[in-house]
mmCIF file of C-alpha atoms in Angstrom:
data_model
loop_
_atom_site.group_PDB
_atom_site.id
_atom_site.type_symbol
_atom_site.label_atom_id
_atom_site.label_comp_id
_atom_site.label_asym_id
_atom_site.label_seq_id
_atom_site.Cartn_x
_atom_site.Cartn_y
_atom_site.Cartn_z
ATOM 1 C CA ASN A 1 -5.549 -19.260 6.376
ATOM 2 C CA ALA A 2 -5.490 -16.022 8.396
ATOM 3 C CA GLY A 3 -3.269 -14.070 5.954
ATOM 4 C CA VAL A 4 -1.484 -11.157 7.647
ATOM 5 C CA THR A 5 -2.403 -10.475 11.254
ATOM 6 C CA GLN A 6 -1.435 -7.475 13.375
ATOM 7 C CA THR A 7 -1.710 -6.790 17.090
ATOM 8 C CA PRO A 8 -2.782 -4.652 18.797
ATOM 9 C CA LYS A 9 -5.545 -2.946 16.800
ATOM 10 C CA PHE A 10 -5.345 0.249 18.843
ATOM 11 C CA ARG A 11 -2.815 1.640 21.304
ATOM 12 C CA ILE A 12 -2.246 4.889 23.146
ATOM 13 C CA LEU A 13 1.326 5.593 24.251
ATOM 14 C CA LYS A 14 2.783 8.346 26.340
ATOM 15 C CA ILE A 15 5.752 10.286 24.997
ATOM 16 C CA GLY A 16 8.956 8.405 25.718
ATOM 17 C CA GLN A 17 7.349 4.985 26.132
ATOM 18 C CA SER A 18 8.307 2.020 23.971
ATOM 19 C CA MET A 19 6.259 -0.701 22.373
ATOM 20 C CA THR A 20 6.347 -3.485 19.812
ATOM 21 C CA LEU A 21 3.804 -3.852 17.036
ATOM 22 C CA GLN A 22 3.357 -7.481 16.138
ATOM 23 C CA CYS A 23 2.925 -8.821 12.605
ATOM 24 C CA ALA A 24 2.560 -12.423 11.465
ATOM 25 C CA GLN A 25 1.766 -14.081 8.150
ATOM 26 C CA ASP A 26 0.882 -17.675 7.379
ATOM 27 C CA MET A 27 1.392 -17.607 3.598
ATOM 28 C CA ASN A 28 5.098 -18.519 3.738
ATOM 29 C CA HIS A 29 6.021 -15.257 2.019
ATOM 30 C CA ASN A 30 9.663 -14.242 1.945
ATOM 31 C CA TYR A 31 9.076 -10.503 1.754
ATOM 32 C CA MET A 32 7.538 -8.513 4.573
ATOM 33 C CA TYR A 33 7.039 -4.778 4.966
ATOM 34 C CA TRP A 34 6.035 -2.119 7.490
ATOM 35 C CA TYR A 35 4.251 1.031 6.365
ATOM 36 C CA ARG A 36 2.784 4.009 8.115
ATOM 37 C CA GLN A 37 -0.171 5.914 6.745
ATOM 38 C CA ASP A 38 -0.923 9.486 7.742
ATOM 39 C CA PRO A 39 -4.012 11.402 6.562
ATOM 40 C CA GLY A 40 -3.433 12.874 3.095
ATOM 41 C CA MET A 41 0.131 11.549 2.967
ATOM 42 C CA GLY A 42 -0.230 8.074 1.543
ATOM 43 C CA LEU A 43 1.628 4.963 2.621
ATOM 44 C CA LYS A 44 5.291 5.360 3.524
ATOM 45 C CA LEU A 45 7.650 2.381 3.827
ATOM 46 C CA ILE A 46 9.413 2.153 7.192
ATOM 47 C CA TYR A 47 11.356 -1.124 6.957
ATOM 48 C CA TYR A 48 11.255 -4.247 4.886
ATOM 49 C CA SER A 49 12.679 -7.760 4.945
ATOM 50 C CA VAL A 50 13.501 -10.128 2.095
ATOM 51 C CA GLY A 51 13.839 -13.158 4.326
ATOM 52 C CA ALA A 52 14.577 -14.348 7.847
ATOM 53 C CA GLY A 53 17.592 -12.522 9.243
ATOM 54 C CA ILE A 54 17.605 -9.840 6.514
ATOM 55 C CA THR A 55 16.111 -6.388 7.010
ATOM 56 C CA ASP A 56 16.616 -2.997 5.397
ATOM 57 C CA LYS A 57 15.479 0.587 5.800
ATOM 58 C CA GLY A 58 12.694 2.099 3.806
ATOM 59 C CA GLU A 59 11.811 5.745 3.297
ATOM 60 C CA VAL A 60 11.057 6.705 6.937
ATOM 61 C CA PRO A 61 13.023 4.419 9.330
ATOM 62 C CA ASN A 62 14.005 6.914 12.037
ATOM 63 C CA GLY A 63 12.613 6.055 15.458
ATOM 64 C CA TYR A 64 11.870 2.430 14.546
ATOM 65 C CA ASN A 65 13.614 -0.924 14.600
ATOM 66 C CA VAL A 66 12.736 -4.335 13.210
ATOM 67 C CA SER A 67 13.884 -7.918 13.421
ATOM 68 C CA ARG A 68 13.035 -11.007 11.394
ATOM 69 C CA SER A 69 13.997 -14.195 13.188
ATOM 70 C CA THR A 70 11.400 -16.373 11.412
ATOM 71 C CA THR A 71 9.650 -16.327 8.050
ATOM 72 C CA GLU A 72 6.310 -15.770 9.759
ATOM 73 C CA ASP A 73 6.976 -12.862 12.126
ATOM 74 C CA PHE A 74 8.144 -9.307 11.552
ATOM 75 C CA PRO A 75 7.763 -7.130 14.680
ATOM 76 C CA LEU A 76 8.217 -3.356 14.601
ATOM 77 C CA ARG A 77 9.758 -1.737 17.672
ATOM 78 C CA LEU A 78 9.171 1.894 18.648
ATOM 79 C CA GLU A 79 11.711 3.271 21.099
ATOM 80 C CA LEU A 80 11.062 6.571 22.895
ATOM 81 C CA ALA A 81 7.697 7.262 21.277
ATOM 82 C CA ALA A 82 7.123 10.789 19.936
ATOM 83 C CA PRO A 83 3.896 12.550 18.846
ATOM 84 C CA SER A 84 5.174 12.427 15.241
ATOM 85 C CA GLN A 85 4.773 8.636 15.394
ATOM 86 C CA THR A 86 1.003 8.966 15.775
ATOM 87 C CA SER A 87 -0.217 7.113 12.696
ATOM 88 C CA VAL A 88 -1.810 3.955 11.352
ATOM 89 C CA TYR A 89 0.724 1.183 10.836
ATOM 90 C CA PHE A 90 0.290 -1.543 8.257
ATOM 91 C CA CYS A 91 2.266 -4.714 7.860
ATOM 92 C CA ALA A 92 2.327 -6.456 4.488
ATOM 93 C CA SER A 93 3.817 -9.573 2.940
ATOM 94 C CA GLY A 94 4.320 -10.924 -0.544
ATOM 95 C CA ASP A 95 6.307 -13.290 -2.719
ATOM 96 C CA SER A 96 5.721 -11.723 -6.102
ATOM 97 C CA TYR A 97 4.795 -8.241 -7.182
ATOM 98 C CA GLU A 98 1.576 -7.782 -5.219
ATOM 99 C CA GLN A 99 1.492 -7.253 -1.474
ATOM 100 C CA TYR A 100 -1.014 -8.509 1.082
ATOM 101 C CA PHE A 101 -1.793 -6.144 3.925
ATOM 102 C CA GLY A 102 -2.844 -6.661 7.504
ATOM 103 C CA PRO A 103 -5.732 -4.772 9.144
ATOM 104 C CA GLY A 104 -3.494 -2.135 10.693
ATOM 105 C CA THR A 105 -2.632 -0.773 14.138
ATOM 106 C CA ARG A 106 -3.829 2.709 15.068
ATOM 107 C CA LEU A 107 -1.254 4.285 17.373
ATOM 108 C CA THR A 108 -1.639 7.557 19.231
ATOM 109 C CA VAL A 109 1.283 9.124 21.098
ATOM 110 C CA THR A 110 0.342 11.830 23.604
ATOM 111 C CA SER B 1 13.249 8.226 -6.183
ATOM 112 C CA GLN B 2 9.956 7.282 -7.772
ATOM 113 C CA LYS B 3 7.024 9.656 -7.468
ATOM 114 C CA ILE B 4 3.436 8.544 -8.004
ATOM 115 C CA GLU B 5 0.770 11.194 -8.460
ATOM 116 C CA GLN B 6 -2.953 10.636 -8.305
ATOM 117 C CA ASN B 7 -4.291 14.009 -9.280
ATOM 118 C CA SER B 8 -7.803 13.705 -7.915
ATOM 119 C CA GLU B 9 -8.197 13.437 -4.173
ATOM 120 C CA ALA B 10 -11.877 12.683 -4.571
ATOM 121 C CA LEU B 11 -14.230 11.692 -7.356
ATOM 122 C CA ASN B 12 -18.028 11.559 -7.168
ATOM 123 C CA ILE B 13 -19.904 9.594 -9.778
ATOM 124 C CA GLN B 14 -23.476 8.507 -10.397
ATOM 125 C CA GLU B 15 -24.298 4.821 -10.039
ATOM 126 C CA GLY B 16 -24.120 2.983 -13.350
ATOM 127 C CA LYS B 17 -21.568 5.363 -14.894
ATOM 128 C CA THR B 18 -17.916 4.578 -15.598
ATOM 129 C CA ALA B 19 -15.426 5.908 -13.080
ATOM 130 C CA THR B 20 -11.967 6.800 -14.406
ATOM 131 C CA LEU B 21 -9.047 7.373 -12.052
ATOM 132 C CA THR B 22 -5.647 8.685 -13.139
ATOM 133 C CA CYS B 23 -2.151 7.761 -11.975
ATOM 134 C CA ASN B 24 0.992 9.523 -13.234
ATOM 135 C CA TYR B 25 4.557 8.565 -12.451
ATOM 136 C CA THR B 26 7.814 10.496 -12.693
ATOM 137 C CA ASN B 27 11.501 9.646 -12.530
ATOM 138 C CA TYR B 28 11.739 5.902 -12.862
ATOM 139 C CA SER B 29 9.751 4.193 -15.654
ATOM 140 C CA PRO B 30 8.316 1.119 -13.947
ATOM 141 C CA ALA B 31 8.071 -2.280 -15.558
ATOM 142 C CA TYR B 32 4.577 -2.532 -14.113
ATOM 143 C CA LEU B 33 2.017 -0.661 -12.078
ATOM 144 C CA GLN B 34 -0.354 -1.930 -9.422
ATOM 145 C CA TRP B 35 -3.752 -0.791 -8.213
ATOM 146 C CA TYR B 36 -5.113 -1.373 -4.707
ATOM 147 C CA ARG B 37 -8.445 -0.696 -3.025
ATOM 148 C CA GLN B 38 -8.633 0.578 0.546
ATOM 149 C CA ASP B 39 -11.809 0.756 2.604
ATOM 150 C CA PRO B 40 -11.990 2.971 5.734
ATOM 151 C CA GLY B 41 -10.237 1.391 8.696
ATOM 152 C CA ARG B 42 -8.796 -1.471 6.636
ATOM 153 C CA GLY B 43 -5.569 -2.337 4.885
ATOM 154 C CA PRO B 44 -5.188 -1.989 1.107
ATOM 155 C CA VAL B 45 -6.283 -4.913 -1.055
ATOM 156 C CA PHE B 46 -4.506 -5.747 -4.307
ATOM 157 C CA LEU B 47 -6.717 -5.452 -7.400
ATOM 158 C CA LEU B 48 -4.708 -5.481 -10.610
ATOM 159 C CA LEU B 49 -1.190 -5.369 -11.985
ATOM 160 C CA ILE B 50 -0.340 -4.205 -15.512
ATOM 161 C CA ARG B 51 3.041 -4.641 -17.200
ATOM 162 C CA GLU B 52 4.641 -2.025 -19.456
ATOM 163 C CA ASN B 53 4.161 -4.221 -22.524
ATOM 164 C CA GLU B 54 0.436 -4.608 -21.779
ATOM 165 C CA LYS B 55 -1.628 -1.725 -23.029
ATOM 166 C CA GLU B 56 -4.767 -2.855 -21.226
ATOM 167 C CA LYS B 57 -5.836 -5.362 -18.618
ATOM 168 C CA ARG B 58 -9.324 -6.330 -17.463
ATOM 169 C CA LYS B 59 -10.831 -8.064 -14.467
ATOM 170 C CA GLU B 60 -14.613 -8.231 -14.327
ATOM 171 C CA ARG B 61 -15.801 -4.573 -14.283
ATOM 172 C CA LEU B 62 -12.271 -3.226 -13.819
ATOM 173 C CA LYS B 63 -9.971 -2.089 -16.612
ATOM 174 C CA VAL B 64 -6.459 -0.690 -16.334
ATOM 175 C CA THR B 65 -4.410 0.930 -19.091
ATOM 176 C CA PHE B 66 -0.697 1.763 -19.150
ATOM 177 C CA ASP B 67 0.693 4.461 -21.446
ATOM 178 C CA THR B 68 4.484 4.626 -21.148
ATOM 179 C CA THR B 69 4.636 7.644 -23.465
ATOM 180 C CA LEU B 70 2.363 9.694 -21.231
ATOM 181 C CA LYS B 71 3.794 8.018 -18.091
ATOM 182 C CA GLN B 72 0.246 7.353 -17.027
ATOM 183 C CA SER B 73 -2.121 4.590 -15.967
ATOM 184 C CA LEU B 74 -5.898 4.883 -16.058
ATOM 185 C CA PHE B 75 -8.154 2.785 -13.836
ATOM 186 C CA HIS B 76 -11.757 2.319 -14.963
ATOM 187 C CA ILE B 77 -14.732 0.859 -13.131
ATOM 188 C CA THR B 78 -17.647 0.267 -15.477
ATOM 189 C CA ALA B 79 -21.283 0.115 -14.336
ATOM 190 C CA SER B 80 -20.195 1.550 -10.989
ATOM 191 C CA GLN B 81 -22.074 0.576 -7.827
ATOM 192 C CA PRO B 82 -22.249 2.158 -4.357
ATOM 193 C CA ALA B 83 -20.205 -0.842 -3.115
ATOM 194 C CA ASP B 84 -17.326 0.413 -5.302
ATOM 195 C CA SER B 85 -17.002 3.461 -3.034
ATOM 196 C CA ALA B 86 -13.490 3.327 -1.545
ATOM 197 C CA THR B 87 -10.050 4.862 -1.903
ATOM 198 C CA TYR B 88 -8.021 3.521 -4.816
ATOM 199 C CA LEU B 89 -4.233 3.535 -4.660
ATOM 200 C CA CYS B 90 -1.743 3.335 -7.501
ATOM 201 C CA ALA B 91 1.726 1.924 -6.784
ATOM 202 C CA SER B 92 4.998 0.998 -8.445
ATOM 203 C CA TYR B 93 8.380 -0.233 -7.319
ATOM 204 C CA SER B 94 10.944 2.513 -6.835
ATOM 205 C CA GLY B 95 13.509 1.244 -9.304
ATOM 206 C CA ALA B 96 14.902 -1.755 -11.111
ATOM 207 C CA GLY B 97 15.437 -4.525 -8.575
ATOM 208 C CA SER B 98 13.900 -2.403 -5.819
ATOM 209 C CA TYR B 99 11.814 -3.967 -3.065
ATOM 210 C CA GLN B 100 10.323 -0.611 -2.136
ATOM 211 C CA LEU B 101 6.766 -0.049 -3.338
ATOM 212 C CA THR B 102 5.903 3.645 -3.782
ATOM 213 C CA PHE B 103 2.223 4.508 -3.379
ATOM 214 C CA GLY B 104 0.214 7.460 -4.585
ATOM 215 C CA LYS B 105 -1.927 9.301 -2.062
ATOM 216 C CA GLY B 106 -5.042 7.712 -3.480
ATOM 217 C CA THR B 107 -8.333 8.830 -4.990
ATOM 218 C CA LYS B 108 -11.464 8.548 -2.873
ATOM 219 C CA LEU B 109 -14.303 7.382 -5.085
ATOM 220 C CA SER B 110 -17.905 7.914 -4.040
ATOM 221 C CA VAL B 111 -20.619 6.271 -6.133
ATOM 222 C CA ILE B 112 -23.924 8.025 -5.581
ATOM 223 C CA PRO B 113 -27.113 5.940 -5.875
#
């Protein structure tokens, strides 16, 4: 049981490039989430999904897109990367109140 | 929207003492609060959840209280150990029926041997 996995662990992007952060969970959870964490700013919700085919915006969705075609996978797409998207990204899943987090992806945009 | 405040950015405590961390919430009165632990370079790990009708909840050396009058939760670690050093996050959902979990900025606890 791997829990929540994220790839890649680290990535450096140039301004204007695009990329997809991968997230998968093997706990059969309905709910999945994407957060970003900046130093001193706490975790901010980007997007979330309550089931396959259903997604919704969180607090800071601009510059990101998501899809949820299966229960297991919830990729986060960055289009036209900007320096403001330099952050650590966490994916999480859950089926009750508590959430289970992945190890994170550290992204730098230069 | 919900606002979660953890007033102390950092807390240093001597090994063996009880660490007490504070979480205050404004706006929406949550039905429950959650506490997570985050180690450097890792994702948060769920520790405890306390409901509004529970005044206190315990798990091993951890104790959480919930005071709806003060709009506050206290998180205690008794007999603290250097291995307890981490950042502790308080969180609640943003409103009734909300799927959005709002986190505080966290308190970094350092337990000094």
